[in-house]
JSON list of C-alpha atoms and ligand atoms in Angstrom, two decimals:
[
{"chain": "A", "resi": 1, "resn": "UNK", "atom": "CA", "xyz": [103.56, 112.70, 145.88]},
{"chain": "A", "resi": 2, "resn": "UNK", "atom": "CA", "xyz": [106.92, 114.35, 145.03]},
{"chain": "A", "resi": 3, "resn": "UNK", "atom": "CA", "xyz": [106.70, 118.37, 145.27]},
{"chain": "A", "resi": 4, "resn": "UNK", "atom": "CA", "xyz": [106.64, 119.92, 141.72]},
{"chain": "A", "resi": 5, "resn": "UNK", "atom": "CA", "xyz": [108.76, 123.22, 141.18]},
{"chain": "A", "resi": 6, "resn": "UNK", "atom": "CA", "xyz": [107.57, 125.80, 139.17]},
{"chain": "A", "resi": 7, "resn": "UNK", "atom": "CA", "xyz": [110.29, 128.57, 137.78]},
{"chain": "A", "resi": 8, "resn": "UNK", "atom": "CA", "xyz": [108.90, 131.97, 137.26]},
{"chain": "A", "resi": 9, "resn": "UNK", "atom": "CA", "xyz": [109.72, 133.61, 134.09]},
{"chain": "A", "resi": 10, "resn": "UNK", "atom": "CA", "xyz": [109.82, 137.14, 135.91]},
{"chain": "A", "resi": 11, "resn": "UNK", "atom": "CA", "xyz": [112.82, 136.67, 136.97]},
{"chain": "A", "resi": 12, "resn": "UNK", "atom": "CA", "xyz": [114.88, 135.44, 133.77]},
{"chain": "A", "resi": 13, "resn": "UNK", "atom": "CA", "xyz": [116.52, 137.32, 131.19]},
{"chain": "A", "resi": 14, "resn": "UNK", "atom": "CA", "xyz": [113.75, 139.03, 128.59]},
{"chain": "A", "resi": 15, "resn": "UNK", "atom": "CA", "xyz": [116.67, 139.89, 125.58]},
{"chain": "A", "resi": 16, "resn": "UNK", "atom": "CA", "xyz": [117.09, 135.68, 125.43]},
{"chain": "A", "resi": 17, "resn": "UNK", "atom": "CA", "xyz": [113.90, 134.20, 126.77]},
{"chain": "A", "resi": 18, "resn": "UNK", "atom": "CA", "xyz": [113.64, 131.23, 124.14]},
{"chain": "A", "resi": 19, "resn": "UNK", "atom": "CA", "xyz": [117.20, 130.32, 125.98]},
{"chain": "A", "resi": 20, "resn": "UNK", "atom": "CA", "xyz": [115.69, 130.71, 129.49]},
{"chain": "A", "resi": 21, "resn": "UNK", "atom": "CA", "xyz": [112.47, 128.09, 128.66]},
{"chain": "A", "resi": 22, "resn": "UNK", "atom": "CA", "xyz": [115.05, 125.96, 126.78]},
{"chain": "A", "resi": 23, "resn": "UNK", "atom": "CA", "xyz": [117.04, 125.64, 130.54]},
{"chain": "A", "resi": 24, "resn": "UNK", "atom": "CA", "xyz": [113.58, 125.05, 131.47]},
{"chain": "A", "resi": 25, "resn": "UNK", "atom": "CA", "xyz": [112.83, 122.27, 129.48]},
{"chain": "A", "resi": 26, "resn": "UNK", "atom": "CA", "xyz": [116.12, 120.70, 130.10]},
{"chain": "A", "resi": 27, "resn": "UNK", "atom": "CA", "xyz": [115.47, 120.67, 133.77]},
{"chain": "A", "resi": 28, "resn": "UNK", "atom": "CA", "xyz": [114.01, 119.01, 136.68]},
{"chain": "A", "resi": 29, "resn": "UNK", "atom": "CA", "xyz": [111.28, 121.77, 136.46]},
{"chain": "A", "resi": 30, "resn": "UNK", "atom": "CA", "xyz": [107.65, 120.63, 136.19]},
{"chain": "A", "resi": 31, "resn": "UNK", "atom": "CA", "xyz": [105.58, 123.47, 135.52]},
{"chain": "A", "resi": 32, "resn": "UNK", "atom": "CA", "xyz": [106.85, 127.18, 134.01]},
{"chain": "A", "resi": 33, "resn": "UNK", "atom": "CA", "xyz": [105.07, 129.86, 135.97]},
{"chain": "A", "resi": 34, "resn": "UNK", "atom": "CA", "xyz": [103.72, 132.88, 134.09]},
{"chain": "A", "resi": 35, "resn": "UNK", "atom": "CA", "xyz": [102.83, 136.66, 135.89]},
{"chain": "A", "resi": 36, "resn": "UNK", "atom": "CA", "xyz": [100.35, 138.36, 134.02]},
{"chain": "A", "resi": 37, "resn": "UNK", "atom": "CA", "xyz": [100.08, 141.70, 135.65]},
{"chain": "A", "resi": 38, "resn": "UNK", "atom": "CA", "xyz": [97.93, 144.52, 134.44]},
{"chain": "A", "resi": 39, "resn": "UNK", "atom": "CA", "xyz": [99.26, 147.85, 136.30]},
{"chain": "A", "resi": 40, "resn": "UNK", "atom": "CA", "xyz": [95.78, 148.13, 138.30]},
{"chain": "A", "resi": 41, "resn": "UNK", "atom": "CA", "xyz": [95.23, 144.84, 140.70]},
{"chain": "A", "resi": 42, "resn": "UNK", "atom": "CA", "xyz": [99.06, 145.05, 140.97]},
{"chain": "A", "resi": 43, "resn": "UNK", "atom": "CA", "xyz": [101.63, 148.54, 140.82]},
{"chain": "A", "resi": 44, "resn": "UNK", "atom": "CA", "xyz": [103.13, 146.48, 137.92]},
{"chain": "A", "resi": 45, "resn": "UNK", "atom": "CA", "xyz": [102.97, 145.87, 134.41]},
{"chain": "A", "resi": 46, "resn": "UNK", "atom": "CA", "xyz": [104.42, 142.79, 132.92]},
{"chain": "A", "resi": 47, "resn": "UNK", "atom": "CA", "xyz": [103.08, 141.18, 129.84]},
{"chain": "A", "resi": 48, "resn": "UNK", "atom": "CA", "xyz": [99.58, 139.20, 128.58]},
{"chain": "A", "resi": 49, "resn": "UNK", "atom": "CA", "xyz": [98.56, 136.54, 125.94]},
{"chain": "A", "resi": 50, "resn": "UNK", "atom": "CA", "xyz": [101.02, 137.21, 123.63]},
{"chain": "A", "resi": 51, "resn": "UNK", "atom": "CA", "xyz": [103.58, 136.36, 125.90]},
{"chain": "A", "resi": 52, "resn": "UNK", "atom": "CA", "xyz": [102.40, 132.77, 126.87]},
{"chain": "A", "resi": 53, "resn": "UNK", "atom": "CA", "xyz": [101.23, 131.97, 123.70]},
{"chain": "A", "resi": 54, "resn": "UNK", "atom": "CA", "xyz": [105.49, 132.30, 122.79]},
{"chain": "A", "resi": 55, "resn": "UNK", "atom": "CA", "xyz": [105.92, 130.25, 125.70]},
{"chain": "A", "resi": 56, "resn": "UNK", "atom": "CA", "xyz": [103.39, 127.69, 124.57]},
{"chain": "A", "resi": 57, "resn": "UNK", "atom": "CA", "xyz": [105.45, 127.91, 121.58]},
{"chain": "A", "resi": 58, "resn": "UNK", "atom": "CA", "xyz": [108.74, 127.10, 123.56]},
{"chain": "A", "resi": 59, "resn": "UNK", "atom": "CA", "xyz": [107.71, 125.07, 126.61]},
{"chain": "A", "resi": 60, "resn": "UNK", "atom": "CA", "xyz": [107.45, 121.49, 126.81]},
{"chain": "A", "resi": 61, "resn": "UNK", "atom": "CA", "xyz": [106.00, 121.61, 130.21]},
{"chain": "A", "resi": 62, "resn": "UNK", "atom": "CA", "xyz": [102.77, 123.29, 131.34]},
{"chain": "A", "resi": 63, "resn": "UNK", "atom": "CA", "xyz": [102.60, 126.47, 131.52]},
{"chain": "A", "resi": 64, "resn": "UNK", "atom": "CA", "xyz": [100.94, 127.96, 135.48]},
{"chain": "A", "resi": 65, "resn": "UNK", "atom": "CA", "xyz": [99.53, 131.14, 134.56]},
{"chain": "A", "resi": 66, "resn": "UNK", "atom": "CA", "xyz": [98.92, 133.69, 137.45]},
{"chain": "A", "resi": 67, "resn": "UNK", "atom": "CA", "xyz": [96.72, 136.40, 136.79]},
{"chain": "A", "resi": 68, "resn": "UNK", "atom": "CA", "xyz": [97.01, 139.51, 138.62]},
{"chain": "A", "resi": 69, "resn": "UNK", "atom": "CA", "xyz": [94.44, 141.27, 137.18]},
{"chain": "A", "resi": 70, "resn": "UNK", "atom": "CA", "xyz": [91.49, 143.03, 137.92]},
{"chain": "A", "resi": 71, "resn": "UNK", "atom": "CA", "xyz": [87.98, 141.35, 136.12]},
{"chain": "A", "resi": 72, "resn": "UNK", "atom": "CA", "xyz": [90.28, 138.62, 134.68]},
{"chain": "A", "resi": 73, "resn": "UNK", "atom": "CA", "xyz": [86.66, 136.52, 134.03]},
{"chain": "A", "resi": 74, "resn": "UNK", "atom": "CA", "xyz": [87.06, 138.81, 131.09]},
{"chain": "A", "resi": 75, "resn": "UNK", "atom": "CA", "xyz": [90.19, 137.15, 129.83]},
{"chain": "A", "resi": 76, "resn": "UNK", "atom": "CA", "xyz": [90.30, 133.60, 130.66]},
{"chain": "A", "resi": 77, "resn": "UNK", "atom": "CA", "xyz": [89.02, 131.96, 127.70]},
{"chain": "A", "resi": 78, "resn": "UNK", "atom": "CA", "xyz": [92.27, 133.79, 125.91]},
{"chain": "A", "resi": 79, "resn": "UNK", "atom": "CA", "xyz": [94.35, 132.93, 128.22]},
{"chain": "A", "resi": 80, "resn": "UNK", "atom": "CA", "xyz": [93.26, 129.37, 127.54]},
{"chain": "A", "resi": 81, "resn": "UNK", "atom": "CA", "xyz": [93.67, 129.63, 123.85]},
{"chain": "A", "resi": 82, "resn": "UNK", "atom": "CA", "xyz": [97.04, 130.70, 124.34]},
{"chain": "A", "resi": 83, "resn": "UNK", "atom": "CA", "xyz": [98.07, 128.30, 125.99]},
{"chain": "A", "resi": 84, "resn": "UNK", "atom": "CA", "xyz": [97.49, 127.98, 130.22]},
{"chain": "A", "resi": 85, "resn": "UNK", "atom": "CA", "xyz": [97.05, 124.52, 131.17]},
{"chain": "A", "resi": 86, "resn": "UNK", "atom": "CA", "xyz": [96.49, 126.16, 135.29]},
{"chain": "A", "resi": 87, "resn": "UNK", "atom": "CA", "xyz": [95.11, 129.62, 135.24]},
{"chain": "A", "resi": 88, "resn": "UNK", "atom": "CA", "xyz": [95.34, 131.11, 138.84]},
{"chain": "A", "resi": 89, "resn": "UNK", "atom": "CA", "xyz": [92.99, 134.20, 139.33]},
{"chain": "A", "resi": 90, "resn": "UNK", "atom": "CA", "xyz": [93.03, 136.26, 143.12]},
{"chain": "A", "resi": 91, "resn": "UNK", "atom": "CA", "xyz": [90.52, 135.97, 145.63]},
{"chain": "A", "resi": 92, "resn": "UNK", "atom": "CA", "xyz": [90.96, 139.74, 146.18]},
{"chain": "A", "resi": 93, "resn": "UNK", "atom": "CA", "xyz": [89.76, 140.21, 142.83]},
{"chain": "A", "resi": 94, "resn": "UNK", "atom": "CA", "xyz": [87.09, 137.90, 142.44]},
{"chain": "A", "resi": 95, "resn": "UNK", "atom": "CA", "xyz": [83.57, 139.05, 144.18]},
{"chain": "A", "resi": 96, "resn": "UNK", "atom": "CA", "xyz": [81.87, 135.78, 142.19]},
{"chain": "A", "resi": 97, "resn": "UNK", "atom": "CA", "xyz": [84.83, 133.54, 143.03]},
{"chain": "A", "resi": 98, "resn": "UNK", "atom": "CA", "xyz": [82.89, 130.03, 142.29]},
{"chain": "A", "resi": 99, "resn": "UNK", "atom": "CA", "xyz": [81.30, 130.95, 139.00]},
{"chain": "A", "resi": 100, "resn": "UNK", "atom": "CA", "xyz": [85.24, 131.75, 138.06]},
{"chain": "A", "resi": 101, "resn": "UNK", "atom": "CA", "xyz": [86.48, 128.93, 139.25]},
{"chain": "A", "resi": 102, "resn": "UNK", "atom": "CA", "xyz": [83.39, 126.95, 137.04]},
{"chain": "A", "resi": 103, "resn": "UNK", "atom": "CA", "xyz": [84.05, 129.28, 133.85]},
{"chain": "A", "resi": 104, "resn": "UNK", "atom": "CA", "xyz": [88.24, 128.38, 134.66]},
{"chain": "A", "resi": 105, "resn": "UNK", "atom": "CA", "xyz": [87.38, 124.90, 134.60]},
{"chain": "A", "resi": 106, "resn": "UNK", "atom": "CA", "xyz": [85.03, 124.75, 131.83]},
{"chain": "A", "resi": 107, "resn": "UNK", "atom": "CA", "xyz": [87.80, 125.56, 129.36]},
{"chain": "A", "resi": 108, "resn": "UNK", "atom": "CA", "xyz": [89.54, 122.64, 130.32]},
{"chain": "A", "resi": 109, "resn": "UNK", "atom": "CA", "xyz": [92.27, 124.58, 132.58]},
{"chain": "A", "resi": 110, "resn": "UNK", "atom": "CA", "xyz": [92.98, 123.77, 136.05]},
{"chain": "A", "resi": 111, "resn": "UNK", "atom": "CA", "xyz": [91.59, 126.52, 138.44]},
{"chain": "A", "resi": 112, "resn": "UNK", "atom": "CA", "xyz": [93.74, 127.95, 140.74]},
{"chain": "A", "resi": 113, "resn": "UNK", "atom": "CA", "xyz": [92.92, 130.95, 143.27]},
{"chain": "A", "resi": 114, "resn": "UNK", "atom": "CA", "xyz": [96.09, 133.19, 144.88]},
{"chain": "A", "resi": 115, "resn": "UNK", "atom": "CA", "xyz": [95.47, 134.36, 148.39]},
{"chain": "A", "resi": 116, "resn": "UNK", "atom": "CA", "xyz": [97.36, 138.06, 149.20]},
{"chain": "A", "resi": 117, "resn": "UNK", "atom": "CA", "xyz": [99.80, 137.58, 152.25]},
{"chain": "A", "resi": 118, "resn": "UNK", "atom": "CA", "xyz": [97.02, 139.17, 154.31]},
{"chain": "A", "resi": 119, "resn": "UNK", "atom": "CA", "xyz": [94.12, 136.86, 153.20]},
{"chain": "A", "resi": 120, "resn": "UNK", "atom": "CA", "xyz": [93.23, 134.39, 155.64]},
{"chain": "A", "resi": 121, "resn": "UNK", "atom": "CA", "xyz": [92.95, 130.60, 154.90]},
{"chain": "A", "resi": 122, "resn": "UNK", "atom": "CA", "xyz": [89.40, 130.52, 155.75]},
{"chain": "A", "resi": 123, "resn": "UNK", "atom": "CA", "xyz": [88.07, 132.49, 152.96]},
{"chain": "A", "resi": 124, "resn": "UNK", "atom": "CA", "xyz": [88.51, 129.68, 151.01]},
{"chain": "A", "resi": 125, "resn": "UNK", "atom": "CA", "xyz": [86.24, 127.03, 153.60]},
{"chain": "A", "resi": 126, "resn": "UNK", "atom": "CA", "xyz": [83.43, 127.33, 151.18]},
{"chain": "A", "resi": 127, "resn": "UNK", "atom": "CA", "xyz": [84.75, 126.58, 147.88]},
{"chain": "A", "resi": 128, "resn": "UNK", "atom": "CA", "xyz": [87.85, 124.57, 148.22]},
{"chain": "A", "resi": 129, "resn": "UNK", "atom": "CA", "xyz": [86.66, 121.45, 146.81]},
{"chain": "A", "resi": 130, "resn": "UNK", "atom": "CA", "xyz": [85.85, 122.97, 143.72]},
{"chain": "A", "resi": 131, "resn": "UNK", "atom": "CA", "xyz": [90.00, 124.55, 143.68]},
{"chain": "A", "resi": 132, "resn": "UNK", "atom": "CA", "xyz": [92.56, 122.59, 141.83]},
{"chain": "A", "resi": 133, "resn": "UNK", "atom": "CA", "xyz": [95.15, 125.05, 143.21]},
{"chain": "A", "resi": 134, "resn": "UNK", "atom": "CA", "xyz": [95.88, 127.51, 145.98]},
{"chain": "A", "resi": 135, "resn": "UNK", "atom": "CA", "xyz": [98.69, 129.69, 145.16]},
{"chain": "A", "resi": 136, "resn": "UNK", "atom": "CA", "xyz": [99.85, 131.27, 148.81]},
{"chain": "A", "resi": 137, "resn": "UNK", "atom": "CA", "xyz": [101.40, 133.95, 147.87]},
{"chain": "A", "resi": 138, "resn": "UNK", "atom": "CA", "xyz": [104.60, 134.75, 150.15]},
{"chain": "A", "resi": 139, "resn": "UNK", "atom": "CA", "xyz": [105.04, 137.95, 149.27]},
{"chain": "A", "resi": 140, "resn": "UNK", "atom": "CA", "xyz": [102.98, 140.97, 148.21]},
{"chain": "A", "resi": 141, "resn": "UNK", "atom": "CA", "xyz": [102.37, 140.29, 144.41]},
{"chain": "A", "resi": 142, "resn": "UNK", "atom": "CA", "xyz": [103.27, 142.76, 142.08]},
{"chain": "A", "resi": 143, "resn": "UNK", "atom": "CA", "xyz": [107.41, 142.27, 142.00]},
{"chain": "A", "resi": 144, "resn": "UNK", "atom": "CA", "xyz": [109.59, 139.50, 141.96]},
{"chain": "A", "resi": 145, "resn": "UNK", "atom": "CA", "xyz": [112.61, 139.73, 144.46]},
{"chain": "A", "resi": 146, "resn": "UNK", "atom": "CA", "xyz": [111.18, 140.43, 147.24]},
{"chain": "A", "resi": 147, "resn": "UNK", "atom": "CA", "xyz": [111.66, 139.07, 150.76]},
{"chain": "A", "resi": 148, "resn": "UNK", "atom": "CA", "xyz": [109.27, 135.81, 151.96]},
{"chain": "A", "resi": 149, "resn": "UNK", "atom": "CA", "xyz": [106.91, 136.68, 154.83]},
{"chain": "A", "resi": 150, "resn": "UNK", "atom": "CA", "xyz": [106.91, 133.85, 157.57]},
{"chain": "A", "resi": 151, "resn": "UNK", "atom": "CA", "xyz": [103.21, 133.96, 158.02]},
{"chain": "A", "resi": 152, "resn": "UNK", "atom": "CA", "xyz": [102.59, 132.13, 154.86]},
{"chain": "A", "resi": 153, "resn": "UNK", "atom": "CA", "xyz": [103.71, 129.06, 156.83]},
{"chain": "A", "resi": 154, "resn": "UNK", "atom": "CA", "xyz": [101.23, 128.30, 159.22]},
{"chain": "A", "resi": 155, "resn": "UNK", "atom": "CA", "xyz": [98.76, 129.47, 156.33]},
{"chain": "A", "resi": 156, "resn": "UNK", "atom": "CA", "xyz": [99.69, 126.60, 154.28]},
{"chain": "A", "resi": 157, "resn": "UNK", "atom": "CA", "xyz": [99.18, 124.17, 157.35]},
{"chain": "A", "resi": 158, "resn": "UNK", "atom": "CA", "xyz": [95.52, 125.51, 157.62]},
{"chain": "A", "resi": 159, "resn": "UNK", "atom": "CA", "xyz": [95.38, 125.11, 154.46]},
{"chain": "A", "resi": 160, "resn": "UNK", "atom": "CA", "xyz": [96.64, 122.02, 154.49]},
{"chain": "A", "resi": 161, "resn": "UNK", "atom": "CA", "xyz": [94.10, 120.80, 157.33]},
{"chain": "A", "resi": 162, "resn": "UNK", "atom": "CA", "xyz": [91.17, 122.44, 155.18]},
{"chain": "A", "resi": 163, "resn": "UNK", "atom": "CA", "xyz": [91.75, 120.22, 152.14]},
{"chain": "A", "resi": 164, "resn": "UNK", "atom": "CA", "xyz": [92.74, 117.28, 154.48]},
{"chain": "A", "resi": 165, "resn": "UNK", "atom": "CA", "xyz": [89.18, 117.65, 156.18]},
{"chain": "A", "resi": 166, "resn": "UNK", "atom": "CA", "xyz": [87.07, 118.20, 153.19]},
{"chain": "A", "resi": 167, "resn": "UNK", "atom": "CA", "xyz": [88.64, 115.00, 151.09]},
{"chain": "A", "resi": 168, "resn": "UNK", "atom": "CA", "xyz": [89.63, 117.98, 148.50]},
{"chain": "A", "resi": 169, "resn": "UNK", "atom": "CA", "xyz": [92.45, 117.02, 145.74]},
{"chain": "A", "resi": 170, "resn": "UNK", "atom": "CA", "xyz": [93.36, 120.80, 146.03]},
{"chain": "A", "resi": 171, "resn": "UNK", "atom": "CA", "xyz": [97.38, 121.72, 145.06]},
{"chain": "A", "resi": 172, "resn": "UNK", "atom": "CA", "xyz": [99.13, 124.24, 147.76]},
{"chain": "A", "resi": 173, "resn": "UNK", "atom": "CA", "xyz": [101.17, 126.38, 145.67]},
{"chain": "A", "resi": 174, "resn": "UNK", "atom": "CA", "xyz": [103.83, 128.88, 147.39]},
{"chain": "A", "resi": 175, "resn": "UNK", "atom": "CA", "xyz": [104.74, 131.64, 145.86]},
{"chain": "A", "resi": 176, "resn": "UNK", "atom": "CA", "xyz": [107.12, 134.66, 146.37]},
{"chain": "A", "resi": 177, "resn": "UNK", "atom": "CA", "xyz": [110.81, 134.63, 147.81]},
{"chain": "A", "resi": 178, "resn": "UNK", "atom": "CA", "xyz": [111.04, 131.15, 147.72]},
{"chain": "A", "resi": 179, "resn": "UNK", "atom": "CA", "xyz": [114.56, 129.72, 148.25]},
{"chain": "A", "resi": 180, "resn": "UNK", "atom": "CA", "xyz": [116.75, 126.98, 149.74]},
{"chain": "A", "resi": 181, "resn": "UNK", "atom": "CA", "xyz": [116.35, 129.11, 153.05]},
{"chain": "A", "resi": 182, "resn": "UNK", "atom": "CA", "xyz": [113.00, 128.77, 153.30]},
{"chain": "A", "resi": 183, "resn": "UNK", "atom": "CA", "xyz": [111.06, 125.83, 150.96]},
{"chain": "A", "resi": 184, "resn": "UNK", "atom": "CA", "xyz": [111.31, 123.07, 153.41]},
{"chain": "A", "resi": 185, "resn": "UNK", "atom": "CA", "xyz": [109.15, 124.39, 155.89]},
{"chain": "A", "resi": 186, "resn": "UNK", "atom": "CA", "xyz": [106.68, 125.29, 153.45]},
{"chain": "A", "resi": 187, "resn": "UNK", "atom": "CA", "xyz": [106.97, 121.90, 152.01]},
{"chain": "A", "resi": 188, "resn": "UNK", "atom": "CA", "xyz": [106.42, 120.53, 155.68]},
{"chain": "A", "resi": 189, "resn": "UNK", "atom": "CA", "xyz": [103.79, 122.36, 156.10]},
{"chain": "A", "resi": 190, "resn": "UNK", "atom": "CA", "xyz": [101.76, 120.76, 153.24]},
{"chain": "A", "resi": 191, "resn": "UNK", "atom": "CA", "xyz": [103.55, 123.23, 150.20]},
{"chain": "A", "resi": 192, "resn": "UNK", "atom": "CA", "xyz": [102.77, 120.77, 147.11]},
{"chain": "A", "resi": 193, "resn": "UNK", "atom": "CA", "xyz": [104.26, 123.62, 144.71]},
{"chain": "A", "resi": 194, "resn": "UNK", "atom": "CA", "xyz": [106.93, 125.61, 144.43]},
{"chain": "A", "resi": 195, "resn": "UNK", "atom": "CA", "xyz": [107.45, 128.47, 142.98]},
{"chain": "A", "resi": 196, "resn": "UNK", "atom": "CA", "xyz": [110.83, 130.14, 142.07]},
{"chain": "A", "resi": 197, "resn": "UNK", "atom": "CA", "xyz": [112.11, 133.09, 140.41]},
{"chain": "A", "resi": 198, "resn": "UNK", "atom": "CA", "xyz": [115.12, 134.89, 141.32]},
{"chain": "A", "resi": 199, "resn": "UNK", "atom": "CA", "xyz": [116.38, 131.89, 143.25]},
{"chain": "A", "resi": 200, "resn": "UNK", "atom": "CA", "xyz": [116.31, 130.05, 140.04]},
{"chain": "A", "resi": 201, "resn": "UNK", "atom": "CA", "xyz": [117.10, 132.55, 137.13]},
{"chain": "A", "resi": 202, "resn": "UNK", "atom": "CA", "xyz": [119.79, 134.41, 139.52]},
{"chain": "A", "resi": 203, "resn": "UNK", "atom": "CA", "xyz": [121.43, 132.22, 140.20]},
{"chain": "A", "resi": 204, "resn": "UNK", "atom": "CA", "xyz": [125.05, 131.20, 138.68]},
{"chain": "A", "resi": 205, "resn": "UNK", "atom": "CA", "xyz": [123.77, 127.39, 137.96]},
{"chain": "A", "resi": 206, "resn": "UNK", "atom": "CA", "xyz": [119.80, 127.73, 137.07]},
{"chain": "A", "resi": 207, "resn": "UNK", "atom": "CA", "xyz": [119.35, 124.19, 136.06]},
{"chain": "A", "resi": 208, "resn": "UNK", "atom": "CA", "xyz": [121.27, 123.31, 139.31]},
{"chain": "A", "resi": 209, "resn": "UNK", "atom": "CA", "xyz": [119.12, 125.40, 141.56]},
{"chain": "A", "resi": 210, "resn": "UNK", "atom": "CA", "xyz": [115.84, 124.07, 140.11]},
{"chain": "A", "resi": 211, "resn": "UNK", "atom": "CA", "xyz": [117.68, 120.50, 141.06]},
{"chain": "A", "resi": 212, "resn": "UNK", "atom": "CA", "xyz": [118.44, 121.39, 145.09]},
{"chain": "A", "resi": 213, "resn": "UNK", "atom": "CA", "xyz": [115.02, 122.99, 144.70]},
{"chain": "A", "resi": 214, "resn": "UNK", "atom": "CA", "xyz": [113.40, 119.62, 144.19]},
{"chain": "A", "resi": 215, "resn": "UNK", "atom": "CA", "xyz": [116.03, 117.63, 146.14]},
{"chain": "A", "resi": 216, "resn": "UNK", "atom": "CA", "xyz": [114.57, 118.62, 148.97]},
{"chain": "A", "resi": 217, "resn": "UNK", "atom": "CA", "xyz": [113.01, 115.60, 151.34]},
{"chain": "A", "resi": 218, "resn": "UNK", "atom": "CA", "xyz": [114.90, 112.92, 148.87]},
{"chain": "A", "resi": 219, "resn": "UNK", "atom": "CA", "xyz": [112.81, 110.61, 147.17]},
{"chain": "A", "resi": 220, "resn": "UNK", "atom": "CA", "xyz": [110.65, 110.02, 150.31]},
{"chain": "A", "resi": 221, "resn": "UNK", "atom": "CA", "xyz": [107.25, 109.79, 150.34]},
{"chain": "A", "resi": 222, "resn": "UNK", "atom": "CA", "xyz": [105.63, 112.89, 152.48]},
{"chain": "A", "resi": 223, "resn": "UNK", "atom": "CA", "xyz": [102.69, 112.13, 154.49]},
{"chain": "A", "resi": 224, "resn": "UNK", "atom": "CA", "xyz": [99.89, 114.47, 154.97]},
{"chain": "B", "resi": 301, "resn": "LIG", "atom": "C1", "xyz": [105.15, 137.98, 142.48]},
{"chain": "B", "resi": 301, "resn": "LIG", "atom": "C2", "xyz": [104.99, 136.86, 141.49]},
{"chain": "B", "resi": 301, "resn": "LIG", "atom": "C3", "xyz": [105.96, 135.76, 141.70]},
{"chain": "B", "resi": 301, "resn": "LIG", "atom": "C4", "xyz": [107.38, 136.15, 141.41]},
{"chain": "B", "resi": 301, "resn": "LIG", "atom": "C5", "xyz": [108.28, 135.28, 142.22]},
{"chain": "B", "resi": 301, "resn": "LIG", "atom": "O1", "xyz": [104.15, 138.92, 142.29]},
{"chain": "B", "resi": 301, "resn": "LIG", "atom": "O2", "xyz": [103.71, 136.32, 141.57]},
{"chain": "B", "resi": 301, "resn": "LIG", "atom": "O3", "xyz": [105.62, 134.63, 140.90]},
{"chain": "B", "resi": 301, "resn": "LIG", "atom": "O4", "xyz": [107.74, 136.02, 140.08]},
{"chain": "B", "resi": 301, "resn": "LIG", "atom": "O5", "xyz": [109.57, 135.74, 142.08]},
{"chain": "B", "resi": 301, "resn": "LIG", "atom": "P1", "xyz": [110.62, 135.59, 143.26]},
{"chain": "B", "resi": 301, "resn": "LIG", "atom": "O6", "xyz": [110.84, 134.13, 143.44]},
{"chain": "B", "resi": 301, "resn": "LIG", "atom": "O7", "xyz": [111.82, 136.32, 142.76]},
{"chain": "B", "resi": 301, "resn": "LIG", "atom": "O8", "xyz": [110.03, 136.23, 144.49]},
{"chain": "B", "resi": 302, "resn": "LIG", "atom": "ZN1", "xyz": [103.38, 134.35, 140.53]}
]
């Protein structure tokens, strides 16, 4: 299966956003990536339902939504109704991971669970056949811009092995610095999604970077 790209909508320009997810849904792009942050799980603050109910509005391709959040059971249903077709929660912030991942899942969204840069791979063993999605995130959340840690990539190949093993149909999503510079290896190393923000919206030709982006391997057919 061809990798899917995912352009983060932290990194684009907030004054003409409907012009942003319009170069979004002109492009090679398959999924528009959404970071919900709520000032407490992350230093941040970025924006909620509103927000990706607009880009539900605007988007012709899913929408990934990423909550960094503290108790985001609270909000998933909403996040639903506004419009997430993947809602990814954090395993740091999720004491009953499973019965989020069921309550995810039973509005219909894909479930996805973000490890910190510091999480290890096996805190997953025990529930990864249940995941649709593990977002590895390559960078501390909380900002977009920031530099991609290395360790991520033998992460994602224990990952990898993990969902190999169990017969799971889990995604591997990276996210955080992700560039030209460093997206093949995590694509080697099982990445099955990438995500991209200031490499994309920075960047003099977005449409062209989401292209090289998912150039990457040709055509070919990547085995396990
Ligand atoms: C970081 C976010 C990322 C971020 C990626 O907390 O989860 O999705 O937008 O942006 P870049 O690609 O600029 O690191
Ligand atoms: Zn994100």
């Amino acid at each position: 299966m061809k990798h899917k790209v995912a352009p983060s909508l932290l990194a684009a320009d907030f004054t003409k956003v409907a012009d942003e997810i319009q170069m979004v849904n002109d492009s090679t792009a398959d999924w528009l990536h959404l970071d919900v942050m709520d000032g407490r799980f992350v230093p941040n603050i970025t924006f909620g339902m509103l927000m990706v109910d607009a880009a539900k509005k605007l988007c012709t391709k899913p929408l990934d939504v990423h909550l960094m959040i503290v108790e985001p059971e609270k909000y998933v249903e909403a996040f639903r109704e506004a419009g997430a077709d993947v809602i990814t929660v954090h395993y740091e912030a999720c004491p009953h991971l499973h019965r989020v991942v069921q309550q995810i899942k039973a509005t219909g969204a894909k479930a996805g669970v973000a490890l910190n840069p510091h999480t290890p791979a096996a805190m997953l063993e025990d529930v990864i056949e249940h995941i649709d999605l593990v977002c590895v995130m390559s960078v501390n959340p909380g900002f977009g811009g920031q530099k991609f840690i290395y360790n991520t990539i033998p992460k994602v190949r224990r990952l990898k092995d993990l969902i190999t093993v169990r017969n799971a149909q889990t995604l591997i999503e990276v996210d955080g610095g992700v560039g030209l510079q460093n997206a093949e290896k995590a694509l080697q190393a099982g990445a099955d999604v990438l995500v991209a923000g200031s490499s994309v919206f920075k960047a003099e030709d977005p449409s062209g970077a989401i292209d090289r982006l998912k150039d990457i391997g040709g055509e070919i057919a990547r085995f396990a």
